XYZ file of C-alpha atoms in Angstrom:
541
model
C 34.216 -3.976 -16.615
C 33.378 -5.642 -20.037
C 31.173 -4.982 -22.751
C 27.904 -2.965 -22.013
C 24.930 -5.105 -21.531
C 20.947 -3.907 -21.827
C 18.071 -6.104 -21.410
C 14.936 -5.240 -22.195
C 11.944 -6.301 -20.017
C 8.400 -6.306 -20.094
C 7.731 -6.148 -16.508
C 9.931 -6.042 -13.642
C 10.629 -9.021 -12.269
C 11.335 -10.440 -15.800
C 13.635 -7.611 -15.482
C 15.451 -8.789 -12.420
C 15.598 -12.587 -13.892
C 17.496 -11.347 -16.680
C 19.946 -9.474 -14.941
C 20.289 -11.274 -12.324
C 22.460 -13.758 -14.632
C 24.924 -10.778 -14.833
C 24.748 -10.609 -10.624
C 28.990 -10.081 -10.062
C 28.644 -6.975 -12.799
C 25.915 -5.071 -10.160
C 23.770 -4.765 -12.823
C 20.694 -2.234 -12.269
C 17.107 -2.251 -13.069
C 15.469 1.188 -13.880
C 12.715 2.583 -15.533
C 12.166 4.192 -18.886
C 12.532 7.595 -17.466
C 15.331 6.813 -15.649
C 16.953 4.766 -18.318
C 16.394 8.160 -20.505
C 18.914 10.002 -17.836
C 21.231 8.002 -17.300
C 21.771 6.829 -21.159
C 24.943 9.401 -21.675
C 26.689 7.167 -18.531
C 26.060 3.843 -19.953
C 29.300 2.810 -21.740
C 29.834 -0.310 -19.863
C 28.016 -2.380 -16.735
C 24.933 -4.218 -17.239
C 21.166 -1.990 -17.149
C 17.826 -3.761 -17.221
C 14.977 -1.779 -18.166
C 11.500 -2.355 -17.245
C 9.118 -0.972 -19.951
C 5.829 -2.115 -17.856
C 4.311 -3.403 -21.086
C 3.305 -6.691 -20.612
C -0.634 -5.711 -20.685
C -0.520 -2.315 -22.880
C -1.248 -2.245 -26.484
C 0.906 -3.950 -29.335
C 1.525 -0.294 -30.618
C 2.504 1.282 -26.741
C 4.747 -1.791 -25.868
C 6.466 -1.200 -29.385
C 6.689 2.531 -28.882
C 8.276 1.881 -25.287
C 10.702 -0.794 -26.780
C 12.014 1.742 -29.768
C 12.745 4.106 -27.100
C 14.980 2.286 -25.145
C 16.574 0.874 -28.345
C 17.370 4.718 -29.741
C 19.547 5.596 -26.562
C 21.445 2.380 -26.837
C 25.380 2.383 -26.272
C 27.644 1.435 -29.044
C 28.591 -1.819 -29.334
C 27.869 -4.264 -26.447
C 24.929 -6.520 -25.979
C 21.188 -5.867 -26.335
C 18.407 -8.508 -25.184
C 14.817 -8.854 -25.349
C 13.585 -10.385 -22.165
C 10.649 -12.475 -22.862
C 8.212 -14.239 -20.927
C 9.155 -18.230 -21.495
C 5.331 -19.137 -21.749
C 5.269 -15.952 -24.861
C 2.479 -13.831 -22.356
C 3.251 -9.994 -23.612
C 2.356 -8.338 -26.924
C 6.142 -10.471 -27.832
C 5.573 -9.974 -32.420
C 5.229 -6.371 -31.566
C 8.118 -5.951 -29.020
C 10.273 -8.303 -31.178
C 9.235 -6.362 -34.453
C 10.956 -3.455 -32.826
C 13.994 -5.371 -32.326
C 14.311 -6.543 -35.459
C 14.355 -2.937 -37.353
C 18.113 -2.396 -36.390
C 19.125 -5.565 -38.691
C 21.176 -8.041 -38.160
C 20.393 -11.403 -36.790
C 17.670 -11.686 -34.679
C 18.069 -14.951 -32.581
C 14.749 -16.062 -30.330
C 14.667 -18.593 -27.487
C 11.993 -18.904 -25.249
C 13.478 -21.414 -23.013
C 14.240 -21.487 -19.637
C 14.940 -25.100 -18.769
C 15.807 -24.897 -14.922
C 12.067 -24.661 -14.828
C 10.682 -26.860 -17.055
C 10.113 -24.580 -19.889
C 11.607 -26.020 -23.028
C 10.884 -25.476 -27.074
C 11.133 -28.287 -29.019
C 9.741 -28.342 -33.301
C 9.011 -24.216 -32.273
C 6.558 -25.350 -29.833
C 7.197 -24.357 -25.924
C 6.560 -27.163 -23.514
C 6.013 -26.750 -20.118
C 7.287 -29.563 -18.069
C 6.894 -31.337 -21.022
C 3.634 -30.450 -21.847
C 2.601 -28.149 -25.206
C 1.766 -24.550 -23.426
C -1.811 -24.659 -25.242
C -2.598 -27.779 -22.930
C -0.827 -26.069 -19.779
C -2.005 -24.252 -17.036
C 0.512 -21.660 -18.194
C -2.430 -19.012 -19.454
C -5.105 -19.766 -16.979
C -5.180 -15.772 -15.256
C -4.875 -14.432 -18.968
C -7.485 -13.491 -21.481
C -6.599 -15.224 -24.406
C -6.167 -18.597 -25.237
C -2.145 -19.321 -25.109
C -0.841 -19.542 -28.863
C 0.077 -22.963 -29.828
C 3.914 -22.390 -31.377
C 6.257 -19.654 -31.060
C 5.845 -18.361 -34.553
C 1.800 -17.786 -33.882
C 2.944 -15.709 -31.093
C 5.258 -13.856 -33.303
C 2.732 -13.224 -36.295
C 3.171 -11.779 -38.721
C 6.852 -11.813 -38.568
C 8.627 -14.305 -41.040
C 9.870 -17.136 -38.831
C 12.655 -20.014 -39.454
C 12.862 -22.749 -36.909
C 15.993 -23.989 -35.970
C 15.586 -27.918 -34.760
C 17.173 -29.729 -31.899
C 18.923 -31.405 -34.415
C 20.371 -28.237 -35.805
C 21.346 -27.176 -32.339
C 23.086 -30.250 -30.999
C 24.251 -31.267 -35.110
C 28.014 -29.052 -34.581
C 29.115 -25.879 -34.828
C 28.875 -25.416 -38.331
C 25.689 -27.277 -38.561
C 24.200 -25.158 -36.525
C 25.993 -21.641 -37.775
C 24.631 -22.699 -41.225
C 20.730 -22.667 -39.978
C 21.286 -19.586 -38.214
C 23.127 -17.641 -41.509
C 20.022 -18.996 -43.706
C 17.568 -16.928 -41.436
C 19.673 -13.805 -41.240
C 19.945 -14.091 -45.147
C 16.569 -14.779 -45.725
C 16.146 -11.768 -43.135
C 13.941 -13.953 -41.243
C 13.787 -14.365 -37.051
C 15.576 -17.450 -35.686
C 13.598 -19.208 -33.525
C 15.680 -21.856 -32.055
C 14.787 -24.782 -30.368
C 16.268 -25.685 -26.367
C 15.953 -28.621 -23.831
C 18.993 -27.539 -21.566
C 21.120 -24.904 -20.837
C 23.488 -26.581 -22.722
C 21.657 -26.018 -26.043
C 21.434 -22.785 -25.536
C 25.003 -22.516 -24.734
C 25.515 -23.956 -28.464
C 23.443 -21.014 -29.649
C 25.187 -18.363 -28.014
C 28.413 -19.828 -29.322
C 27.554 -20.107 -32.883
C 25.454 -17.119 -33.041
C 28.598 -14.430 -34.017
C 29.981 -16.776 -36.419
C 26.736 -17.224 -38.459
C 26.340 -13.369 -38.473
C 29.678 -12.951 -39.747
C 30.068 -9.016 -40.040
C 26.168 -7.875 -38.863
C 25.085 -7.608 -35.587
C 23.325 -10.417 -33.313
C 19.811 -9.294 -31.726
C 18.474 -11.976 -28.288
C 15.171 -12.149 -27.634
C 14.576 -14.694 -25.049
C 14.166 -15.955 -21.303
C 16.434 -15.372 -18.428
C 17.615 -18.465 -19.448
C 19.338 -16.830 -22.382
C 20.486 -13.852 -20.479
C 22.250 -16.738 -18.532
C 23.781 -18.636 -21.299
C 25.048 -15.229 -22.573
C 26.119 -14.222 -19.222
C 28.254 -17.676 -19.384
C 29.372 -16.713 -22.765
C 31.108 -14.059 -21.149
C 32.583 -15.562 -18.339
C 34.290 -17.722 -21.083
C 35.655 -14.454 -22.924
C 36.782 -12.951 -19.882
C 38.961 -16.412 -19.178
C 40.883 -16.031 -22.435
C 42.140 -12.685 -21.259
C 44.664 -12.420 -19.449
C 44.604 -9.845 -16.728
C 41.052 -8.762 -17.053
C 38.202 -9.276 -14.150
C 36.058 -11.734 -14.386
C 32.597 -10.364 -16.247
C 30.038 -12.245 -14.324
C 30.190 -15.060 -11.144
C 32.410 -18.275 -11.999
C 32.297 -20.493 -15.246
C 29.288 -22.535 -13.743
C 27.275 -19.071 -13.611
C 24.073 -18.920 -14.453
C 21.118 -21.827 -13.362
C 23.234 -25.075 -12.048
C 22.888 -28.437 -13.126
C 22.685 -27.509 -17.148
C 21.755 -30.556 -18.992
C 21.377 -32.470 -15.818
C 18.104 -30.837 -14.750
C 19.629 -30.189 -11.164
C 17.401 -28.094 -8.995
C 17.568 -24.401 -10.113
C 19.834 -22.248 -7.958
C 21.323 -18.432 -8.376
C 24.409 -17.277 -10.057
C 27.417 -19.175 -8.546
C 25.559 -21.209 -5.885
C 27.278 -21.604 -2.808
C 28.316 -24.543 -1.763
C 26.156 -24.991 1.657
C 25.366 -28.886 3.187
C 23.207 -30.960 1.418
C 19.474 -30.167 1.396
C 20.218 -26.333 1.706
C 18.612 -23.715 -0.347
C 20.837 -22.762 -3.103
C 22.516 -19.015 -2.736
C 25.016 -17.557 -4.386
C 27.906 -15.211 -3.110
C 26.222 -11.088 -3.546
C 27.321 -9.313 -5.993
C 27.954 -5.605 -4.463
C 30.426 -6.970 -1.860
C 29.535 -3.379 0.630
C 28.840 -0.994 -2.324
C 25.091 -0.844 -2.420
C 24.510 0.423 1.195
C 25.214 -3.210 3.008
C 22.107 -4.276 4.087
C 23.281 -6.288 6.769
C 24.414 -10.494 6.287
C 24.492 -10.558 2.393
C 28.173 -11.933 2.329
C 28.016 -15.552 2.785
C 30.679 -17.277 4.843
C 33.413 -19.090 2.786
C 32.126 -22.227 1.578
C 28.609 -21.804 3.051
C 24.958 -20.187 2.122
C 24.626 -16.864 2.610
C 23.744 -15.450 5.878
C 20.584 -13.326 6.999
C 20.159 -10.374 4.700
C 17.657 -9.119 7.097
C 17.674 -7.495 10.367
C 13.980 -6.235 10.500
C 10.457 -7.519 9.546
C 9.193 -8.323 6.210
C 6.240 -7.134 4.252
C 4.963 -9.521 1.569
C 2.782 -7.857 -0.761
C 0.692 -9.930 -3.547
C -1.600 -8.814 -6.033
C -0.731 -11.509 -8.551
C -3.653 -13.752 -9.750
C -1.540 -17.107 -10.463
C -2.777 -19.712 -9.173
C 0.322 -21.130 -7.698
C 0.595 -17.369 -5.443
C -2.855 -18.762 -3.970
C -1.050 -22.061 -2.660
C 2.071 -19.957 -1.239
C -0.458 -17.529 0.488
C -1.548 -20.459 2.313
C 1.417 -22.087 3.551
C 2.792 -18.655 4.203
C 0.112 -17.720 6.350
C 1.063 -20.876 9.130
C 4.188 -18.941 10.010
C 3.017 -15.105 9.863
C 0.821 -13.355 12.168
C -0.688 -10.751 10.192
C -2.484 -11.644 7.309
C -4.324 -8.887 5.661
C -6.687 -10.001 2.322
C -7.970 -6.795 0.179
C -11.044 -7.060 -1.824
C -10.162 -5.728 -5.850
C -12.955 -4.728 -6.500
C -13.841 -2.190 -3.533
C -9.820 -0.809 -3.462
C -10.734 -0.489 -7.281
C -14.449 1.689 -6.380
C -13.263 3.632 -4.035
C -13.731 7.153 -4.929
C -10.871 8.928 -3.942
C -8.738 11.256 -6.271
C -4.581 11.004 -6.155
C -3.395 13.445 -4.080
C -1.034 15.228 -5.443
C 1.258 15.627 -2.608
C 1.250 11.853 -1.627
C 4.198 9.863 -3.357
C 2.006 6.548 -2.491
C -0.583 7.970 -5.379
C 0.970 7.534 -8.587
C -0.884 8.904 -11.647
C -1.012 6.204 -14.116
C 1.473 3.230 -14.735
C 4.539 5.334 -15.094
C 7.404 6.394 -13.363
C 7.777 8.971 -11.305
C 8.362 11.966 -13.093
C 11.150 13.042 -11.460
C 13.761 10.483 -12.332
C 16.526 11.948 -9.828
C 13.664 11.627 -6.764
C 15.507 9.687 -4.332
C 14.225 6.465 -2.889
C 14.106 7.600 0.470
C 11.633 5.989 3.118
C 9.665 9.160 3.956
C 8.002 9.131 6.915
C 4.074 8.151 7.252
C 1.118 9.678 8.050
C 0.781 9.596 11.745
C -1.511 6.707 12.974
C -4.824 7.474 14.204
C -3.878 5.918 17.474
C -1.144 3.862 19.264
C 0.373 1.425 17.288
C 1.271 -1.567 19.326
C 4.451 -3.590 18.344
C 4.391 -6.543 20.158
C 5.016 -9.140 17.279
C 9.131 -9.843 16.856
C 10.086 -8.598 13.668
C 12.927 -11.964 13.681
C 12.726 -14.828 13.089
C 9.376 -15.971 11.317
C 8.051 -17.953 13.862
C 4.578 -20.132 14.136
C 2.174 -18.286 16.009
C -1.670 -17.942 16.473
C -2.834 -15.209 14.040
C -2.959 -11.294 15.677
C -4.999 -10.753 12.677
C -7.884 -12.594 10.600
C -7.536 -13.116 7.101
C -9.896 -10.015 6.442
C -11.556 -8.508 3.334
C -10.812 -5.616 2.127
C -10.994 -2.401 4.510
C -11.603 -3.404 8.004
C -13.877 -0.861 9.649
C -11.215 0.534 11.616
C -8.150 0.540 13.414
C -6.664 -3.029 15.587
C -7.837 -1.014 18.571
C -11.636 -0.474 17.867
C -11.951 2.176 20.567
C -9.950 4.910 18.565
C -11.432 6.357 15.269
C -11.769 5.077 12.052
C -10.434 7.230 10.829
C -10.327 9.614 7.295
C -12.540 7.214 4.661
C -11.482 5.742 1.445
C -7.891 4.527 0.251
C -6.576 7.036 2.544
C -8.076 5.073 5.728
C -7.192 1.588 4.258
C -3.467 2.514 4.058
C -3.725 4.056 7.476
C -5.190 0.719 9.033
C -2.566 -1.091 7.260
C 0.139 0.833 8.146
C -0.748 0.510 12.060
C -1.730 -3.390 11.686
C 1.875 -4.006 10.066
C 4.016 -2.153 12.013
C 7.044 -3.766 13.372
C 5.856 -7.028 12.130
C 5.835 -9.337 9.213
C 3.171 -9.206 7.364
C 1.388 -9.997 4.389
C -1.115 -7.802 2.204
C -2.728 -9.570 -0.693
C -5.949 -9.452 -3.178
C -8.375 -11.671 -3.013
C -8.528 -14.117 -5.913
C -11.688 -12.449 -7.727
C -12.124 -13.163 -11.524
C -9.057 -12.239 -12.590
C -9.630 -8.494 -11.310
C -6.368 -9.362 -8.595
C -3.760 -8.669 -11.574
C -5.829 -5.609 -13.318
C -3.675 -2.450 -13.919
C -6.476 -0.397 -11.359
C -6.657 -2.990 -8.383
C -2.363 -3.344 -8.318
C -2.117 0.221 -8.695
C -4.874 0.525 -5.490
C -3.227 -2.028 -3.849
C 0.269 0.049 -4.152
C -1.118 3.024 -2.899
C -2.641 1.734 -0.113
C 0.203 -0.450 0.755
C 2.671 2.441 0.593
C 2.874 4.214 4.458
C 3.341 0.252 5.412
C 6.135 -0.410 3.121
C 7.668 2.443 3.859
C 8.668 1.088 7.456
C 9.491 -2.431 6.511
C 12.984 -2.787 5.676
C 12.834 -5.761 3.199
C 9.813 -5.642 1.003
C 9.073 -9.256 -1.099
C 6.988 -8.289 -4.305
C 5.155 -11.564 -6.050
C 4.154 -10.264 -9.630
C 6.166 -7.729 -12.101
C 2.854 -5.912 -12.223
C 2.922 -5.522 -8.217
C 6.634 -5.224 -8.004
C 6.254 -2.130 -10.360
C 3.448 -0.334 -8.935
C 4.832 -1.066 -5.216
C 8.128 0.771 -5.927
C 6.733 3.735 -8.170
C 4.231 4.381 -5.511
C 7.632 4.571 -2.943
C 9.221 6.815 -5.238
C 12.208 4.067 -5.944
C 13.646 4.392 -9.398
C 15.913 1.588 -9.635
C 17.326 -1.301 -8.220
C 21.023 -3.107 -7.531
C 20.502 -6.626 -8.200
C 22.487 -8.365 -5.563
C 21.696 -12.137 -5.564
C 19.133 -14.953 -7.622
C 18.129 -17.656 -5.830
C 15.676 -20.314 -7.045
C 12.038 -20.061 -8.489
C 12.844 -16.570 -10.544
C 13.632 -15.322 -7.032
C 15.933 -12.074 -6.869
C 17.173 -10.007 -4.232
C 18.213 -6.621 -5.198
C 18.526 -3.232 -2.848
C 17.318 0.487 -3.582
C 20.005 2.754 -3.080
C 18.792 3.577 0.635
C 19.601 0.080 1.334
C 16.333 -1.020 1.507
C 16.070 -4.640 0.583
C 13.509 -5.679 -2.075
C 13.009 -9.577 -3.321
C 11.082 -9.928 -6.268
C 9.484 -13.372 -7.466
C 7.424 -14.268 -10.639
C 3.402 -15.181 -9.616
C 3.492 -18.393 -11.420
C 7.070 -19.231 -10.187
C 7.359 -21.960 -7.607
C 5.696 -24.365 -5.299
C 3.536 -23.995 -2.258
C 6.598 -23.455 0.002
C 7.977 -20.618 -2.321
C 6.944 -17.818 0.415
C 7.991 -19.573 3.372
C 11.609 -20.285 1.895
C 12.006 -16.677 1.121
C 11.014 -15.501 5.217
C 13.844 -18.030 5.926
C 16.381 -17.158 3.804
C 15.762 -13.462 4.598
C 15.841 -13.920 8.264
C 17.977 -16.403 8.739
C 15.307 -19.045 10.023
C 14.085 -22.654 9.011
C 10.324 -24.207 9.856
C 9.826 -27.668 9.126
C 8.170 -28.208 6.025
C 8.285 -30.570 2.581
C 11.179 -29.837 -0.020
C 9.932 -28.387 -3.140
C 10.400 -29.908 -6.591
C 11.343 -27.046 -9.360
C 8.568 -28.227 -11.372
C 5.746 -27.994 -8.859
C 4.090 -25.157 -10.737
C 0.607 -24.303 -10.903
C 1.150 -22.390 -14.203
């Protein structure tokens, strides 16, 4: 069903942003390796491919980027996801893109949450990213214009004026850059701007191809773009969920929804109708009644695992923690000294940051070491209710298990992921780093934090993953090796499924506002506490 689509992503839930625009086309997200065997299938449907190259070298993220760009289908769509505050090694990634030819059109914007680019500078709620809060967990100042970021490739911007001056206005400043071979940075307040660039992209590139490089906010506009194409032909299926696809409100600056938002009473969450209707394994309420938000998707308890270090995950922590009974904080630094080597045998110790190398391993939910003692299930793994805490906030590995009259137990990572495995089961809970310098978001403490967390995922039907970096290492270290994207709701939030039907919800760390967390329990099970509405823009960074 239509034209092939790939995106291109740096991490993963940038990765299940972009394709979530695409949500009634079951798009997947995979891995390289798994992009790599599955290349000779791709002639049509939409793939997202997480490169995990956000923090690796200019010359590795490159590298990874060329590879997925050699086994790409002919014809169809191809699309740089990038971050809309420019975090990632973007000239190099971008430089890779642009050696195929053609035009190469760049916008950073993602106005359903504040991030515009106006004059080739990126605002964030208005405000220039250097003066944001935007880079405050990176290591480097942010860069004060898109075309810094993009050094030293030759840049052209394309005004506001340009965009909103016509069709041919704007066709002209786009043919100038692809003459002058030069990348097209174009400037967006809505998502109606970048519905003018989509449009008047083709035109301008007359008989060469058209290269995207931008936020999920392009992958929606294009995803609309589509919807449009598919109208104007008579018998074929719709490519992607209802003209109005895509983040609602457009130009209006309505609160950010999913793809297709249902139409539930006033005040609800946005959802949107899912997107496998039964063919991704069914988890269980994903249909949403006719005219009304979707109902439960889940039937079990809920593990929330974050090793982000944005500051706005530190404010969602918080107000999660009123509502869940077991809270469990690890210390970065001691998961990170721990001596223990991978073993081999255990699929929760991944050996470095890539996929498993077994592409065709399935995603199954092998069964965990056996606890040390009884586990105890006494907290309802329903509705998330407001109870006193079974469990204090604790640091790092406690000394041993809930019941301290059994062992502690084998030492190391091997006895942290035992105690949390017992402490979680049959409960939601939530496993997080501490906030310590920075070191919460470092390749070594997510990876540790994956490893440990593993046996306890493993028993948790729905998993919710804040941070691409986390996201990633959580499902290598579980041996999943791709996704079904089934719905977007707001804040960057997707739901997708592995293939076992386990349901995963991924969220960007610097996405939301304090009640981020605590809308996601009640979406997924179907519950509502009483708490303040957000605002879209409420953002930390």
């Amino acid at each position: 069903m239509g034209e092939p689509v790939v995106l291109i992503a740096d991490d993963l839930t940038g990765a299940a942003e972009s394709a979530a625009a695409f949500a009634l086309r079951a798009p997947r997200i995979v891995g390289l390796d798994t992009w790599r065997s599955l290349r000779a299938s791709h002639t049509s449907g939409v793939v997202a491919v997480d490169t995990d190259s956000r923090y690796v070298s200019p010359e590795l993220a490159a590298e990874r980027c060329r590879a997925v760009l050699a086994l790409l289908p002919p014809g169809g769509v191809v699309v740089k996801k990038i971050d809309s505050t420019l975090r990632g090694p973007l000239a190099a990634e971008v430089a890779a893109l642009r050696e195929l030819g053609g035009l190469l059109v760049v916008s950073p914007a993602l106005p359903a949450l504040g991030r515009t680019v106006v004059g080739g500078v990126v605002l964030v709620d208005g405000v220039p990213l250097e003066r944001s809060a935007a880079w405050a967990a990176e290591p480097r100042p942010a860069p004060t214009s898109v075309a810094e970021a993009l050094a030293p490739l030759p840049v052209v911007v394309v005004s506001l004026a340009a965009v909103r001056g016509g069709a041919d206005t704007l066709a002209t400043a786009l043919r100038v850059a692809a003459d002058g071979h030069q990348v097209a940075v174009c400037d967006a307040e809505t998502d109606d701007d970048l519905d003018r660039i989509v449009a008047a992209a083709p035109a301008a590139a007359g008989d060469l191809p058209v290269r995207w490089a931008g936020s999920a906010g392009l992958a929606h506009a294009l995803a609309r773009a589509q919807v449009a194409a598919d109208a104007r032909l008579p018998g074929r299926p719709p490519g992607v969920a209802g003209s109005a696809g895509g983040w609602p409100g457009g130009s209006s600056g309505g609160t950010p929804g999913g793809v297709a938002a249902a139409g539930g009473p006033p005040g609800s969450p946005p959802g949107v109708a899912a997107g496998g209707r039964g063919q991704l394994g069914s988890p269980p309420g994903v249909a949403a009644g006719a005219g009304g938000r979707p109902g439960p998707l889940s039937a079990g308890p809920i593990l929330f695992v974050v090793g982000t270090a944005a500051a706005a995950a530190r404010a969602q922590l918080a107000a999660l923690a009123e509502h869940v009974e077991t809270v469990v904080e690890l210390d970065p630094d001691e998961l990170t000294g721990l001596a223990d080597p991978p073993d081999p045998a255990d699929p929760a110790a991944p050996a470095g940051r890539a996929a498993p190398a077994d592409p065709a391993a399935p995603a199954g939910r092998a069964e965990p070491a056996a606890p040390a003692g009884p586990v105890g299930r006494a907290a309802p793994a329903g509705p998330v209710g407001r109870a006193a805490p079974a469990d204090p906030v604790g640091r790092a590995a406690p000394a041993g298990p809930a019941d301290p009259a059994e062992p502690a137990g084998p030492a190391g990572m091997a006895g942290i992921a035992h105690d949390l495995a017992g402490r979680t089961a049959g409960r939601t809970a939530v496993v997080h780093l501490a906030d310590a310098a920075g070191a919460a978001r470092s390749p070594a403490a997510v990876e540790a934090l994956a490893r440990v967390i593993a046996p306890a995922a493993r028993e948790h039907p729905a998993l919710v993953l804040t941070g691409g970096e986390t996201a990633r290492a959580v499902l290598v270290a579980l041996g999943a090796v791709e996704l079904h994207v089934r719905e977007a709701w707001d804040d960057g939030v997707v739901v997708s499924a592995t293939p076992d039907g386990r349901i995963v919800v991924t969220k960007p760390g610097a996405f939301g506002d304090p009640h981020a967390l605590v809308r996601i329990a009640e979406r997924l099970t179907g519950t509502r506490q009483s708490h303040v509405e957000h605002s879209p823009h409420e953002e930390d960074t």
